[in-house]
Amino acid sequence: MTQAADVSAGVALIDAVPILRSFDEAKAKAFYVGLLGFKIDWEHRFRPDYPLYMQVSRDGLRLHVSEHHGDATPGSTTDVYVRNLDALKAELAARGSHARIERGPNPNMRVLSLWDPFGNRLRFAEVAGSASAPMPKGYSAPNA
């Protein structure tokens, strides 16, 4: 066993929570809660007149939305893997979205992309097929 393996024994990477930059509380809530159907788990401000930092969630997915300068870069992309992309598209269309489902970079992937009011892109992706399927053209994996 290598020294690196000894050091990382017992480590488990559990979860990631993207932070998305926001510039307007009302617009952020209209997009994440009103359009996407997330719920607000909590909101934080150091003082009433300070920038908002909040967590929204839906079906176990958590996102942090921050008005704080330096927390995140506007124009970021977050990939969100989903089941039943067609139902999500129909739900969003009922709320006024005109987003379309397109083919992703993987031939077994379909993607519905939405941009929040601050230029952040959320790519909702559904992948069909098994994990043992061959990699698409142009992809490679390190040698084991």
PDB file of C-alpha atoms in Angstrom:
ATOM      1  CA  MET A   1       0.000   0.000   0.000  1.00  0.00           C
ATOM      2  CA  THR A   2       1.328   3.429  -0.881  1.00  0.00           C
ATOM      3  CA  GLN A   3       1.712   6.235   1.589  1.00  0.00           C
ATOM      4  CA  ALA A   4      -1.058   8.223  -0.164  1.00  0.00           C
ATOM      5  CA  ALA A   5      -3.474   5.317   0.274  1.00  0.00           C
ATOM      6  CA  ASP A   6      -2.577   5.123   3.986  1.00  0.00           C
ATOM      7  CA  VAL A   7      -3.286   8.821   4.476  1.00  0.00           C
ATOM      8  CA  SER A   8      -6.693   8.709   2.750  1.00  0.00           C
ATOM      9  CA  ALA A   9      -7.978   5.577   4.489  1.00  0.00           C
ATOM     10  CA  GLY A  10     -11.458   6.263   5.833  1.00  0.00           C
ATOM     11  CA  VAL A  11     -12.010   9.393   3.734  1.00  0.00           C
ATOM     12  CA  ALA A  12     -15.392   9.640   1.997  1.00  0.00           C
ATOM     13  CA  LEU A  13     -16.342  12.500  -0.300  1.00  0.00           C
ATOM     14  CA  ILE A  14     -20.032  12.938   0.478  1.00  0.00           C
ATOM     15  CA  ASP A  15     -21.622  15.754  -1.472  1.00  0.00           C
ATOM     16  CA  ALA A  16     -21.046  19.001  -3.355  1.00  0.00           C
ATOM     17  CA  VAL A  17     -23.187  22.106  -3.134  1.00  0.00           C
ATOM     18  CA  PRO A  18     -22.660  24.593  -5.970  1.00  0.00           C
ATOM     19  CA  ILE A  19     -22.719  28.283  -5.098  1.00  0.00           C
ATOM     20  CA  LEU A  20     -24.390  30.422  -7.758  1.00  0.00           C
ATOM     21  CA  ARG A  21     -23.945  34.189  -7.851  1.00  0.00           C
ATOM     22  CA  SER A  22     -27.031  36.371  -7.622  1.00  0.00           C
ATOM     23  CA  PHE A  23     -27.554  40.118  -7.852  1.00  0.00           C
ATOM     24  CA  ASP A  24     -31.260  40.452  -7.062  1.00  0.00           C
ATOM     25  CA  GLU A  25     -33.176  38.589  -4.370  1.00  0.00           C
ATOM     26  CA  ALA A  26     -36.600  38.867  -6.041  1.00  0.00           C
ATOM     27  CA  LYS A  27     -35.290  37.623  -9.405  1.00  0.00           C
ATOM     28  CA  ALA A  28     -33.388  34.766  -7.750  1.00  0.00           C
ATOM     29  CA  LYS A  29     -36.467  33.615  -5.866  1.00  0.00           C
ATOM     30  CA  ALA A  30     -38.674  33.940  -8.954  1.00  0.00           C
ATOM     31  CA  PHE A  31     -36.291  31.704 -10.920  1.00  0.00           C
ATOM     32  CA  TYR A  32     -35.252  29.081  -8.356  1.00  0.00           C
ATOM     33  CA  VAL A  33     -38.541  28.855  -6.435  1.00  0.00           C
ATOM     34  CA  GLY A  34     -41.145  30.113  -8.898  1.00  0.00           C
ATOM     35  CA  LEU A  35     -39.854  28.492 -12.101  1.00  0.00           C
ATOM     36  CA  LEU A  36     -37.713  25.551 -10.983  1.00  0.00           C
ATOM     37  CA  GLY A  37     -39.846  24.532  -7.998  1.00  0.00           C
ATOM     38  CA  PHE A  38     -37.103  24.601  -5.358  1.00  0.00           C
ATOM     39  CA  LYS A  39     -37.952  25.457  -1.768  1.00  0.00           C
ATOM     40  CA  ILE A  40     -35.983  27.864   0.375  1.00  0.00           C
ATOM     41  CA  ASP A  41     -34.324  25.927   3.209  1.00  0.00           C
ATOM     42  CA  TRP A  42     -32.773  28.939   4.875  1.00  0.00           C
ATOM     43  CA  GLU A  43     -31.638  32.499   4.305  1.00  0.00           C
ATOM     44  CA  HIS A  44     -28.752  34.349   5.950  1.00  0.00           C
ATOM     45  CA  ARG A  45     -27.665  37.960   6.184  1.00  0.00           C
ATOM     46  CA  PHE A  46     -25.072  39.326   8.571  1.00  0.00           C
ATOM     47  CA  ARG A  47     -27.328  42.387   8.967  1.00  0.00           C
ATOM     48  CA  PRO A  48     -30.731  43.259   7.455  1.00  0.00           C
ATOM     49  CA  ASP A  49     -29.163  45.506   4.790  1.00  0.00           C
ATOM     50  CA  TYR A  50     -26.378  43.027   3.856  1.00  0.00           C
ATOM     51  CA  PRO A  51     -26.350  40.647   0.863  1.00  0.00           C
ATOM     52  CA  LEU A  52     -28.450  37.505   0.898  1.00  0.00           C
ATOM     53  CA  TYR A  53     -27.000  33.997   1.094  1.00  0.00           C
ATOM     54  CA  MET A  54     -29.595  31.227   0.851  1.00  0.00           C
ATOM     55  CA  GLN A  55     -29.955  27.519   0.312  1.00  0.00           C
ATOM     56  CA  VAL A  56     -32.629  26.137  -2.000  1.00  0.00           C
ATOM     57  CA  SER A  57     -33.388  22.466  -2.507  1.00  0.00           C
ATOM     58  CA  ARG A  58     -35.496  20.069  -4.472  1.00  0.00           C
ATOM     59  CA  ASP A  59     -35.539  16.262  -4.376  1.00  0.00           C
ATOM     60  CA  GLY A  60     -32.282  16.113  -2.430  1.00  0.00           C
ATOM     61  CA  LEU A  61     -30.399  18.563  -4.666  1.00  0.00           C
ATOM     62  CA  ARG A  62     -29.111  21.614  -2.797  1.00  0.00           C
ATOM     63  CA  LEU A  63     -27.888  24.868  -4.298  1.00  0.00           C
ATOM     64  CA  HIS A  64     -26.506  27.918  -2.556  1.00  0.00           C
ATOM     65  CA  VAL A  65     -27.414  31.280  -4.058  1.00  0.00           C
ATOM     66  CA  SER A  66     -25.266  34.187  -2.946  1.00  0.00           C
ATOM     67  CA  GLU A  67     -25.282  37.947  -3.412  1.00  0.00           C
ATOM     68  CA  HIS A  68     -21.829  38.151  -1.777  1.00  0.00           C
ATOM     69  CA  HIS A  69     -19.025  39.387  -4.003  1.00  0.00           C
ATOM     70  CA  GLY A  70     -16.362  36.723  -4.277  1.00  0.00           C
ATOM     71  CA  ASP A  71     -18.557  33.731  -3.414  1.00  0.00           C
ATOM     72  CA  ALA A  72     -19.004  32.660  -7.008  1.00  0.00           C
ATOM     73  CA  THR A  73     -18.415  33.766 -10.565  1.00  0.00           C
ATOM     74  CA  PRO A  74     -21.404  34.932 -12.591  1.00  0.00           C
ATOM     75  CA  GLY A  75     -21.862  32.835 -15.708  1.00  0.00           C
ATOM     76  CA  SER A  76     -21.008  29.493 -14.100  1.00  0.00           C
ATOM     77  CA  THR A  77     -22.461  26.173 -15.267  1.00  0.00           C
ATOM     78  CA  THR A  78     -23.897  23.475 -13.011  1.00  0.00           C
ATOM     79  CA  ASP A  79     -24.778  20.027 -14.349  1.00  0.00           C
ATOM     80  CA  VAL A  80     -27.790  18.425 -12.676  1.00  0.00           C
ATOM     81  CA  TYR A  81     -28.495  14.793 -13.531  1.00  0.00           C
ATOM     82  CA  VAL A  82     -32.185  13.908 -13.517  1.00  0.00           C
ATOM     83  CA  ARG A  83     -34.636  11.102 -14.144  1.00  0.00           C
ATOM     84  CA  ASN A  84     -37.559  11.799 -16.476  1.00  0.00           C
ATOM     85  CA  LEU A  85     -36.290  14.877 -18.277  1.00  0.00           C
ATOM     86  CA  ASP A  86     -39.468  15.012 -20.377  1.00  0.00           C
ATOM     87  CA  ALA A  87     -41.613  15.431 -17.253  1.00  0.00           C
ATOM     88  CA  LEU A  88     -39.313  18.201 -16.012  1.00  0.00           C
ATOM     89  CA  LYS A  89     -39.594  19.966 -19.377  1.00  0.00           C
ATOM     90  CA  ALA A  90     -43.411  19.716 -19.213  1.00  0.00           C
ATOM     91  CA  GLU A  91     -43.423  21.071 -15.651  1.00  0.00           C
ATOM     92  CA  LEU A  92     -41.233  24.022 -16.612  1.00  0.00           C
ATOM     93  CA  ALA A  93     -43.299  24.687 -19.751  1.00  0.00           C
ATOM     94  CA  ALA A  94     -46.428  24.880 -17.577  1.00  0.00           C
ATOM     95  CA  ARG A  95     -44.646  27.643 -15.644  1.00  0.00           C
ATOM     96  CA  GLY A  96     -43.732  29.546 -18.812  1.00  0.00           C
ATOM     97  CA  SER A  97     -40.342  28.146 -19.835  1.00  0.00           C
ATOM     98  CA  HIS A  98     -39.556  27.700 -23.523  1.00  0.00           C
ATOM     99  CA  ALA A  99     -36.427  25.587 -22.919  1.00  0.00           C
ATOM    100  CA  ARG A 100     -35.844  22.714 -25.318  1.00  0.00           C
ATOM    101  CA  ILE A 101     -34.280  19.312 -24.827  1.00  0.00           C
ATOM    102  CA  GLU A 102     -31.176  18.809 -26.943  1.00  0.00           C
ATOM    103  CA  ARG A 103     -28.643  16.030 -27.454  1.00  0.00           C
ATOM    104  CA  GLY A 104     -25.717  16.219 -25.039  1.00  0.00           C
ATOM    105  CA  PRO A 105     -22.019  15.598 -25.702  1.00  0.00           C
ATOM    106  CA  ASN A 106     -22.551  11.907 -25.009  1.00  0.00           C
ATOM    107  CA  PRO A 107     -24.822  10.217 -27.575  1.00  0.00           C
ATOM    108  CA  ASN A 108     -26.778   8.670 -24.668  1.00  0.00           C
ATOM    109  CA  MET A 109     -27.376  12.069 -23.038  1.00  0.00           C
ATOM    110  CA  ARG A 110     -30.196  14.592 -23.426  1.00  0.00           C
ATOM    111  CA  VAL A 111     -29.899  18.056 -21.905  1.00  0.00           C
ATOM    112  CA  LEU A 112     -32.297  20.873 -21.021  1.00  0.00           C
ATOM    113  CA  SER A 113     -30.349  24.096 -20.386  1.00  0.00           C
ATOM    114  CA  LEU A 114     -31.687  27.087 -18.488  1.00  0.00           C
ATOM    115  CA  TRP A 115     -29.978  30.355 -17.604  1.00  0.00           C
ATOM    116  CA  ASP A 116     -30.868  32.150 -14.402  1.00  0.00           C
ATOM    117  CA  PRO A 117     -31.271  35.959 -14.455  1.00  0.00           C
ATOM    118  CA  PHE A 118     -27.565  36.348 -13.579  1.00  0.00           C
ATOM    119  CA  GLY A 119     -26.090  34.311 -16.432  1.00  0.00           C
ATOM    120  CA  ASN A 120     -25.586  31.057 -14.527  1.00  0.00           C
ATOM    121  CA  ARG A 121     -26.458  27.994 -16.620  1.00  0.00           C
ATOM    122  CA  LEU A 122     -28.135  24.925 -15.175  1.00  0.00           C
ATOM    123  CA  ARG A 123     -27.901  21.902 -17.469  1.00  0.00           C
ATOM    124  CA  PHE A 124     -30.467  19.279 -16.532  1.00  0.00           C
ATOM    125  CA  ALA A 125     -29.184  16.057 -18.081  1.00  0.00           C
ATOM    126  CA  GLU A 126     -30.586  12.567 -18.459  1.00  0.00           C
ATOM    127  CA  VAL A 127     -28.298   9.718 -19.496  1.00  0.00           C
ATOM    128  CA  ALA A 128     -29.710   6.527 -20.990  1.00  0.00           C
ATOM    129  CA  GLY A 129     -27.904   3.202 -21.111  1.00  0.00           C
ATOM    130  CA  SER A 130     -25.593   1.349 -18.813  1.00  0.00           C
ATOM    131  CA  ALA A 131     -22.404   2.458 -17.116  1.00  0.00           C
ATOM    132  CA  SER A 132     -20.551  -0.245 -19.048  1.00  0.00           C
ATOM    133  CA  ALA A 133     -21.369   1.368 -22.409  1.00  0.00           C
ATOM    134  CA  PRO A 134     -18.304   2.408 -24.419  1.00  0.00           C
ATOM    135  CA  MET A 135     -17.091   5.973 -24.053  1.00  0.00           C
ATOM    136  CA  PRO A 136     -18.213   8.389 -26.755  1.00  0.00           C
ATOM    137  CA  LYS A 137     -15.785   9.444 -29.469  1.00  0.00           C
ATOM    138  CA  GLY A 138     -13.300  11.996 -28.169  1.00  0.00           C
ATOM    139  CA  TYR A 139     -13.472  10.829 -24.533  1.00  0.00           C
ATOM    140  CA  SER A 140     -10.687   8.922 -22.807  1.00  0.00           C
ATOM    141  CA  ALA A 141     -10.008   7.412 -19.413  1.00  0.00           C
ATOM    142  CA  PRO A 142      -6.657   7.085 -17.657  1.00  0.00           C
ATOM    143  CA  ASN A 143      -5.043   3.675 -17.786  1.00  0.00           C
ATOM    144  CA  ALA A 144      -5.686   1.640 -14.671  1.00  0.00           C
TER     145      ALA A 144
END
